[in-house]
C-alpha cells in the first residue's frame, strides 16, 4: 500500500518489474531509468508546504469518479506549486441563496464543472454569483462558462448571469463548413487574442497549443472579454474573463499538459 497512486511506478521499479517487462519484450535493460523528476513530483504530493481548498460545484458529486479528470488535474497543479489542493465536492442541487455562504465562503477558489441538462443549474448560477460578489477566483468549464453570459438559446431562450456580455448559440447554425460535425469533439489549436498573452491564466501557456473540446453551443458577440479562440470554420470562443471570473469552452482537465498548466495558473490566483 502507498499513500498516492503516483508512487506505484517507484515501487514497481524497486521490485524490478521494469526489468521483467523488458526481458519479456526482449529489449535491453542496460540503463538505469532516470526517476528524478517523477520522485520529486511524488515528494511534493506527499509533503506539500501548504494547502488550499477549492470547491468543485456539480450535480454528480455523489459519484466523485465523474469528475476524476478534474480531481487529478488539481493533484498535478498543486504538486508543481508545492501545494495540496483539497477539493470539496458541493452538490449544485443543494445550493441556494440561504446556504451558499456556508458552503462556499471559506473557499480559495470555486470551479463549476461541466454537465448536461438543466438539473442543478440554479445552484451553479448561485455559486457563480457568490464567487463574483465576494472576489473569489472562479473557473467555469464548458457549461460553467456558458452560464456567465447574458443569454442562451439552448432549448429555448434563457437569461444568463450577464457577467460577460454575449450570448450562447447553436454552433451548427453558424458554421461556414456544413460538413463539420456537431457536437464539436476533438483537439483544436488555441489562439490567444493579441494583447492577452500575459493574462495570469496563460502564465504557463504559449499561443498555438492544442486543447480538447466537446460542445454543441458556443459563445459569440463577446470579443471584449475573450482571451482565446479556436478555428472551426468560424472562430469559436475558447476562454473568457471578467476580473477573477474565468471560463473555458474547452476542457482543461482533458487537454493534457496544456490544461494542467492552465489549472496550475488558476491555483496560483
mmCIF file of C-alpha atoms in Angstrom:
data_model
loop_
_atom_site.group_PDB
_atom_site.id
_atom_site.type_symbol
_atom_site.label_atom_id
_atom_site.label_comp_id
_atom_site.label_asym_id
_atom_site.label_seq_id
_atom_site.Cartn_x
_atom_site.Cartn_y
_atom_site.Cartn_z
ATOM 1 C CA UNK A 1 0.000 0.000 0.000
ATOM 2 C CA UNK A 2 1.180 3.503 -0.839
ATOM 3 C CA UNK A 3 -0.375 6.899 0.004
ATOM 4 C CA UNK A 4 -0.637 8.007 -3.638
ATOM 5 C CA UNK A 5 -1.060 6.079 -6.868
ATOM 6 C CA UNK A 6 1.827 8.085 -8.326
ATOM 7 C CA UNK A 7 4.203 6.235 -6.008
ATOM 8 C CA UNK A 8 3.305 2.875 -7.577
ATOM 9 C CA UNK A 9 5.783 3.158 -10.504
ATOM 10 C CA UNK A 10 8.569 3.802 -7.981
ATOM 11 C CA UNK A 11 7.634 0.669 -6.031
ATOM 12 C CA UNK A 12 7.453 -1.341 -9.246
ATOM 13 C CA UNK A 13 10.951 -0.134 -10.133
ATOM 14 C CA UNK A 14 12.233 -1.071 -6.678
ATOM 15 C CA UNK A 15 10.873 -4.597 -7.247
ATOM 16 C CA UNK A 16 12.485 -4.748 -10.736
ATOM 17 C CA UNK A 17 9.177 -5.121 -12.581
ATOM 18 C CA UNK A 18 10.529 -2.890 -15.355
ATOM 19 C CA UNK A 19 13.387 -5.343 -15.911
ATOM 20 C CA UNK A 20 10.929 -8.251 -16.098
ATOM 21 C CA UNK A 21 8.868 -6.421 -18.717
ATOM 22 C CA UNK A 22 11.937 -5.551 -20.788
ATOM 23 C CA UNK A 23 13.096 -9.153 -20.627
ATOM 24 C CA UNK A 24 9.687 -10.412 -21.797
ATOM 25 C CA UNK A 25 9.819 -7.960 -24.703
ATOM 26 C CA UNK A 26 13.398 -8.927 -25.477
ATOM 27 C CA UNK A 27 14.555 -5.353 -25.025
ATOM 28 C CA UNK A 28 17.856 -4.291 -23.442
ATOM 29 C CA UNK A 29 17.878 -3.335 -19.767
ATOM 30 C CA UNK A 30 21.363 -1.883 -19.704
ATOM 31 C CA UNK A 31 20.462 1.602 -18.423
ATOM 32 C CA UNK A 32 19.105 2.813 -15.108
ATOM 33 C CA UNK A 33 15.911 4.856 -15.647
ATOM 34 C CA UNK A 34 16.028 8.493 -14.622
ATOM 35 C CA UNK A 35 13.302 8.752 -11.977
ATOM 36 C CA UNK A 36 14.468 12.073 -10.501
ATOM 37 C CA UNK A 37 11.634 14.250 -11.856
ATOM 38 C CA UNK A 38 8.992 11.651 -11.011
ATOM 39 C CA UNK A 39 10.358 11.168 -7.487
ATOM 40 C CA UNK A 40 10.384 14.935 -6.919
ATOM 41 C CA UNK A 41 6.730 15.158 -8.011
ATOM 42 C CA UNK A 42 5.712 12.352 -5.657
ATOM 43 C CA UNK A 43 7.520 14.009 -2.761
ATOM 44 C CA UNK A 44 5.627 17.246 -3.376
ATOM 45 C CA UNK A 45 2.330 15.342 -3.491
ATOM 46 C CA UNK A 46 3.120 13.568 -0.217
ATOM 47 C CA UNK A 47 4.680 16.508 1.623
ATOM 48 C CA UNK A 48 3.238 19.832 0.373
ATOM 49 C CA UNK A 49 4.239 23.025 2.142
ATOM 50 C CA UNK A 50 0.703 24.463 2.104
ATOM 51 C CA UNK A 51 -2.925 23.558 1.476
ATOM 52 C CA UNK A 52 -5.749 25.402 -0.272
ATOM 53 C CA UNK A 53 -9.398 24.420 -0.539
ATOM 54 C CA UNK A 54 -11.274 24.709 -3.823
ATOM 55 C CA UNK A 55 -14.961 23.933 -4.280
ATOM 56 C CA UNK A 56 -15.961 21.726 -7.183
ATOM 57 C CA UNK A 57 -19.626 22.513 -7.821
ATOM 58 C CA UNK A 58 -21.558 19.973 -9.853
ATOM 59 C CA UNK A 59 -24.573 17.688 -9.851
ATOM 60 C CA UNK A 60 -22.735 14.357 -9.992
ATOM 61 C CA UNK A 61 -20.917 14.764 -6.668
ATOM 62 C CA UNK A 62 -22.402 11.564 -5.251
ATOM 63 C CA UNK A 63 -20.289 9.775 -7.864
ATOM 64 C CA UNK A 64 -16.917 11.537 -7.498
ATOM 65 C CA UNK A 65 -15.369 9.479 -10.304
ATOM 66 C CA UNK A 66 -17.494 11.561 -12.680
ATOM 67 C CA UNK A 67 -15.007 14.356 -12.006
ATOM 68 C CA UNK A 68 -11.891 12.168 -11.805
ATOM 69 C CA UNK A 69 -10.059 14.021 -14.578
ATOM 70 C CA UNK A 70 -10.640 17.378 -12.850
ATOM 71 C CA UNK A 71 -9.573 15.971 -9.497
ATOM 72 C CA UNK A 72 -6.323 14.520 -10.834
ATOM 73 C CA UNK A 73 -5.617 17.724 -12.744
ATOM 74 C CA UNK A 74 -5.648 19.601 -9.462
ATOM 75 C CA UNK A 75 -3.330 17.000 -7.906
ATOM 76 C CA UNK A 76 -0.770 17.837 -10.600
ATOM 77 C CA UNK A 77 -1.440 21.573 -10.497
ATOM 78 C CA UNK A 78 -0.968 21.540 -6.750
ATOM 79 C CA UNK A 79 2.220 19.485 -6.891
ATOM 80 C CA UNK A 80 4.055 21.911 -9.158
ATOM 81 C CA UNK A 81 3.093 24.685 -6.720
ATOM 82 C CA UNK A 82 4.236 22.636 -3.703
ATOM 83 C CA UNK A 83 0.632 22.796 -2.540
ATOM 84 C CA UNK A 84 -2.103 20.327 -1.704
ATOM 85 C CA UNK A 85 -5.381 21.231 -3.399
ATOM 86 C CA UNK A 86 -8.211 19.980 -1.215
ATOM 87 C CA UNK A 87 -11.291 19.601 -3.398
ATOM 88 C CA UNK A 88 -14.639 19.984 -1.664
ATOM 89 C CA UNK A 89 -17.449 18.448 -3.692
ATOM 90 C CA UNK A 90 -20.556 20.632 -3.499
ATOM 91 C CA UNK A 91 -23.833 19.349 -4.939
ATOM 92 C CA UNK A 92 -25.304 22.115 -7.088
ATOM 93 C CA UNK A 93 -28.821 20.816 -6.433
ATOM 94 C CA UNK A 94 -28.377 21.685 -2.757
ATOM 95 C CA UNK A 95 -27.121 25.271 -3.115
ATOM 96 C CA UNK A 96 -29.404 28.267 -2.791
ATOM 97 C CA UNK A 97 -29.167 31.842 -1.554
ATOM 98 C CA UNK A 98 -29.778 30.769 2.052
ATOM 99 C CA UNK A 99 -26.802 28.400 2.314
ATOM 100 C CA UNK A 100 -24.313 29.387 -0.389
ATOM 101 C CA UNK A 101 -22.153 31.407 2.034
ATOM 102 C CA UNK A 102 -21.917 28.497 4.451
ATOM 103 C CA UNK A 103 -20.886 26.103 1.696
ATOM 104 C CA UNK A 104 -18.528 28.316 -0.313
ATOM 105 C CA UNK A 105 -17.458 31.164 1.968
ATOM 106 C CA UNK A 106 -14.193 29.572 3.133
ATOM 107 C CA UNK A 107 -13.026 28.513 -0.334
ATOM 108 C CA UNK A 108 -9.880 29.849 -2.001
ATOM 109 C CA UNK A 109 -11.442 29.181 -5.397
ATOM 110 C CA UNK A 110 -14.617 27.848 -6.987
ATOM 111 C CA UNK A 111 -14.882 25.634 -10.074
ATOM 112 C CA UNK A 112 -18.223 24.900 -11.735
ATOM 113 C CA UNK A 113 -17.939 21.593 -13.545
ATOM 114 C CA UNK A 114 -19.399 20.576 -16.912
ATOM 115 C CA UNK A 115 -22.784 18.887 -17.043
ATOM 116 C CA UNK A 116 -25.782 18.120 -19.237
ATOM 117 C CA UNK A 117 -29.381 19.227 -18.869
ATOM 118 C CA UNK A 118 -30.952 21.805 -16.592
ATOM 119 C CA UNK A 119 -30.876 19.835 -13.340
ATOM 120 C CA UNK A 120 -28.773 21.665 -10.761
ATOM 121 C CA UNK A 121 -28.403 24.802 -12.901
ATOM 122 C CA UNK A 122 -29.845 27.138 -10.245
ATOM 123 C CA UNK A 123 -27.189 26.068 -7.749
ATOM 124 C CA UNK A 124 -24.411 26.552 -10.279
ATOM 125 C CA UNK A 125 -25.700 30.044 -11.010
ATOM 126 C CA UNK A 126 -25.773 30.811 -7.289
ATOM 127 C CA UNK A 127 -22.155 29.616 -6.973
ATOM 128 C CA UNK A 128 -21.036 31.863 -9.846
ATOM 129 C CA UNK A 129 -22.834 34.855 -8.351
ATOM 130 C CA UNK A 130 -21.303 34.239 -4.917
ATOM 131 C CA UNK A 131 -17.789 33.992 -6.368
ATOM 132 C CA UNK A 132 -18.250 37.210 -8.320
ATOM 133 C CA UNK A 133 -19.719 39.219 -5.457
ATOM 134 C CA UNK A 134 -17.084 38.063 -2.967
ATOM 135 C CA UNK A 135 -13.975 38.292 -5.154
ATOM 136 C CA UNK A 136 -13.263 34.552 -5.086
ATOM 137 C CA UNK A 137 -11.346 33.222 -8.111
ATOM 138 C CA UNK A 138 -13.813 31.345 -10.307
ATOM 139 C CA UNK A 139 -13.320 28.867 -13.129
ATOM 140 C CA UNK A 140 -16.212 27.622 -15.263
ATOM 141 C CA UNK A 141 -15.711 24.725 -17.676
ATOM 142 C CA UNK A 142 -17.965 24.275 -20.728
ATOM 143 C CA UNK A 143 -21.482 24.742 -19.287
ATOM 144 C CA UNK A 144 -19.848 26.512 -16.335
ATOM 145 C CA UNK A 145 -18.542 29.105 -18.777
ATOM 146 C CA UNK A 146 -21.799 29.433 -20.703
ATOM 147 C CA UNK A 147 -23.681 30.422 -17.543
ATOM 148 C CA UNK A 148 -21.619 33.621 -17.405
ATOM 149 C CA UNK A 149 -23.255 35.179 -20.478
ATOM 150 C CA UNK A 150 -26.325 37.378 -20.853
ATOM 151 C CA UNK A 151 -28.496 34.779 -22.558
ATOM 152 C CA UNK A 152 -28.549 31.340 -24.119
ATOM 153 C CA UNK A 153 -30.572 29.744 -26.912
ATOM 154 C CA UNK A 154 -30.074 26.156 -25.777
ATOM 155 C CA UNK A 155 -33.534 24.533 -25.725
ATOM 156 C CA UNK A 156 -35.300 27.890 -25.920
ATOM 157 C CA UNK A 157 -34.241 31.358 -24.848
ATOM 158 C CA UNK A 158 -32.880 31.726 -21.310
ATOM 159 C CA UNK A 159 -31.402 34.587 -19.305
ATOM 160 C CA UNK A 160 -27.854 34.106 -18.038
ATOM 161 C CA UNK A 161 -25.898 35.817 -15.299
ATOM 162 C CA UNK A 162 -24.753 38.658 -17.544
ATOM 163 C CA UNK A 163 -21.251 38.729 -16.059
ATOM 164 C CA UNK A 164 -19.896 38.676 -19.593
ATOM 165 C CA UNK A 165 -21.690 40.427 -22.479
ATOM 166 C CA UNK A 166 -22.647 37.992 -25.220
ATOM 167 C CA UNK A 167 -24.863 35.039 -25.938
ATOM 168 C CA UNK A 168 -24.646 31.250 -26.243
ATOM 169 C CA UNK A 169 -25.935 30.000 -29.606
ATOM 170 C CA UNK A 170 -26.131 26.729 -31.577
ATOM 171 C CA UNK A 171 -22.788 26.043 -33.231
ATOM 172 C CA UNK A 172 -24.307 24.226 -36.224
ATOM 173 C CA UNK A 173 -26.290 27.284 -37.312
ATOM 174 C CA UNK A 174 -23.159 29.416 -37.798
ATOM 175 C CA UNK A 175 -20.600 27.005 -39.254
ATOM 176 C CA UNK A 176 -19.310 28.063 -42.678
ATOM 177 C CA UNK A 177 -18.428 24.454 -43.485
ATOM 178 C CA UNK A 178 -21.610 22.360 -43.100
ATOM 179 C CA UNK A 179 -19.591 19.144 -43.386
ATOM 180 C CA UNK A 180 -18.073 19.723 -39.953
ATOM 181 C CA UNK A 181 -19.637 17.633 -37.222
ATOM 182 C CA UNK A 182 -21.617 18.892 -34.254
ATOM 183 C CA UNK A 183 -21.067 18.174 -31.430
ATOM 184 C CA UNK A 184 -17.618 19.591 -31.985
ATOM 185 C CA UNK A 185 -15.425 16.931 -30.363
ATOM 186 C CA UNK A 186 -11.642 16.897 -30.523
ATOM 187 C CA UNK A 187 -8.388 18.810 -30.363
ATOM 188 C CA UNK A 188 -8.020 22.326 -31.727
ATOM 189 C CA UNK A 189 -5.324 24.951 -31.740
ATOM 190 C CA UNK A 190 -5.916 27.662 -29.127
ATOM 191 C CA UNK A 191 -5.052 31.116 -30.429
ATOM 192 C CA UNK A 192 -4.606 33.679 -27.675
ATOM 193 C CA UNK A 193 -6.044 37.092 -28.540
ATOM 194 C CA UNK A 194 -3.229 39.581 -29.231
ATOM 195 C CA UNK A 195 -2.557 41.591 -26.101
ATOM 196 C CA UNK A 196 -3.919 38.847 -23.821
ATOM 197 C CA UNK A 197 -0.775 36.723 -23.782
ATOM 198 C CA UNK A 198 0.207 37.978 -20.322
ATOM 199 C CA UNK A 199 -3.103 37.165 -18.669
ATOM 200 C CA UNK A 200 -2.482 35.123 -15.476
ATOM 201 C CA UNK A 201 -4.389 32.157 -16.937
ATOM 202 C CA UNK A 202 -1.723 31.824 -19.641
ATOM 203 C CA UNK A 203 1.238 32.159 -17.286
ATOM 204 C CA UNK A 204 2.486 28.724 -18.369
ATOM 205 C CA UNK A 205 0.805 28.527 -21.800
ATOM 206 C CA UNK A 206 2.105 29.508 -25.216
ATOM 207 C CA UNK A 207 -0.045 30.649 -28.162
ATOM 208 C CA UNK A 208 -0.914 27.833 -30.528
ATOM 209 C CA UNK A 209 -1.083 24.963 -28.051
ATOM 210 C CA UNK A 210 -3.884 22.430 -28.508
ATOM 211 C CA UNK A 211 -6.896 21.880 -26.251
ATOM 212 C CA UNK A 212 -9.839 19.477 -26.200
ATOM 213 C CA UNK A 213 -13.440 20.473 -26.939
ATOM 214 C CA UNK A 214 -16.818 18.740 -26.503
ATOM 215 C CA UNK A 215 -19.767 21.058 -27.225
ATOM 216 C CA UNK A 216 -22.723 21.872 -29.468
ATOM 217 C CA UNK A 217 -23.239 25.518 -28.419
ATOM 218 C CA UNK A 218 -20.736 28.364 -28.345
ATOM 219 C CA UNK A 219 -20.439 31.914 -27.075
ATOM 220 C CA UNK A 220 -20.412 34.825 -29.513
ATOM 221 C CA UNK A 221 -20.569 38.638 -29.562
ATOM 222 C CA UNK A 222 -18.181 38.661 -26.612
ATOM 223 C CA UNK A 223 -14.940 39.961 -28.127
ATOM 224 C CA UNK A 224 -14.234 42.429 -25.301
ATOM 225 C CA UNK A 225 -13.956 39.585 -22.774
ATOM 226 C CA UNK A 226 -12.454 36.895 -24.999
ATOM 227 C CA UNK A 227 -8.979 35.657 -24.085
ATOM 228 C CA UNK A 228 -8.565 32.955 -26.730
ATOM 229 C CA UNK A 229 -10.395 31.228 -29.568
ATOM 230 C CA UNK A 230 -10.115 28.201 -31.846
ATOM 231 C CA UNK A 231 -10.929 27.872 -35.531
ATOM 232 C CA UNK A 232 -13.752 25.526 -36.557
ATOM 233 C CA UNK A 233 -14.622 27.177 -39.876
ATOM 234 C CA UNK A 234 -15.548 30.134 -37.612
ATOM 235 C CA UNK A 235 -13.762 31.471 -34.537
ATOM 236 C CA UNK A 236 -15.059 29.505 -31.539
ATOM 237 C CA UNK A 237 -14.680 31.312 -28.224
ATOM 238 C CA UNK A 238 -12.256 29.253 -26.136
ATOM 239 C CA UNK A 239 -11.642 31.288 -22.994
ATOM 240 C CA UNK A 240 -13.223 34.373 -21.424
ATOM 241 C CA UNK A 241 -12.632 36.559 -18.394
ATOM 242 C CA UNK A 242 -14.183 39.253 -16.238
ATOM 243 C CA UNK A 243 -11.958 40.136 -13.286
ATOM 244 C CA UNK A 244 -11.271 36.944 -11.339
ATOM 245 C CA UNK A 245 -14.079 35.132 -13.148
ATOM 246 C CA UNK A 246 -12.714 32.798 -15.842
ATOM 247 C CA UNK A 247 -14.392 30.364 -18.202
ATOM 248 C CA UNK A 248 -13.247 27.944 -20.888
ATOM 249 C CA UNK A 249 -15.363 26.235 -23.532
ATOM 250 C CA UNK A 250 -12.707 23.555 -23.889
ATOM 251 C CA UNK A 251 -11.947 21.067 -21.128
ATOM 252 C CA UNK A 252 -8.592 21.839 -19.479
ATOM 253 C CA UNK A 253 -8.834 18.647 -17.430
ATOM 254 C CA UNK A 254 -8.865 16.672 -20.706
ATOM 255 C CA UNK A 255 -6.301 18.843 -22.516
ATOM 256 C CA UNK A 256 -3.159 17.064 -21.380
ATOM 257 C CA UNK A 257 -0.189 19.051 -20.170
ATOM 258 C CA UNK A 258 -1.578 22.286 -21.631
ATOM 259 C CA UNK A 259 -4.701 22.044 -19.484
ATOM 260 C CA UNK A 260 -2.709 21.093 -16.402
ATOM 261 C CA UNK A 261 -0.619 24.222 -16.774
ATOM 262 C CA UNK A 262 -3.749 26.377 -17.016
ATOM 263 C CA UNK A 263 -5.162 24.818 -13.866
ATOM 264 C CA UNK A 264 -1.805 25.403 -12.206
ATOM 265 C CA UNK A 265 -2.088 29.087 -13.115
ATOM 266 C CA UNK A 266 -5.648 29.211 -11.757
ATOM 267 C CA UNK A 267 -4.500 27.636 -8.493
ATOM 268 C CA UNK A 268 -1.991 30.476 -8.146
ATOM 269 C CA UNK A 269 -4.567 33.286 -8.447
#
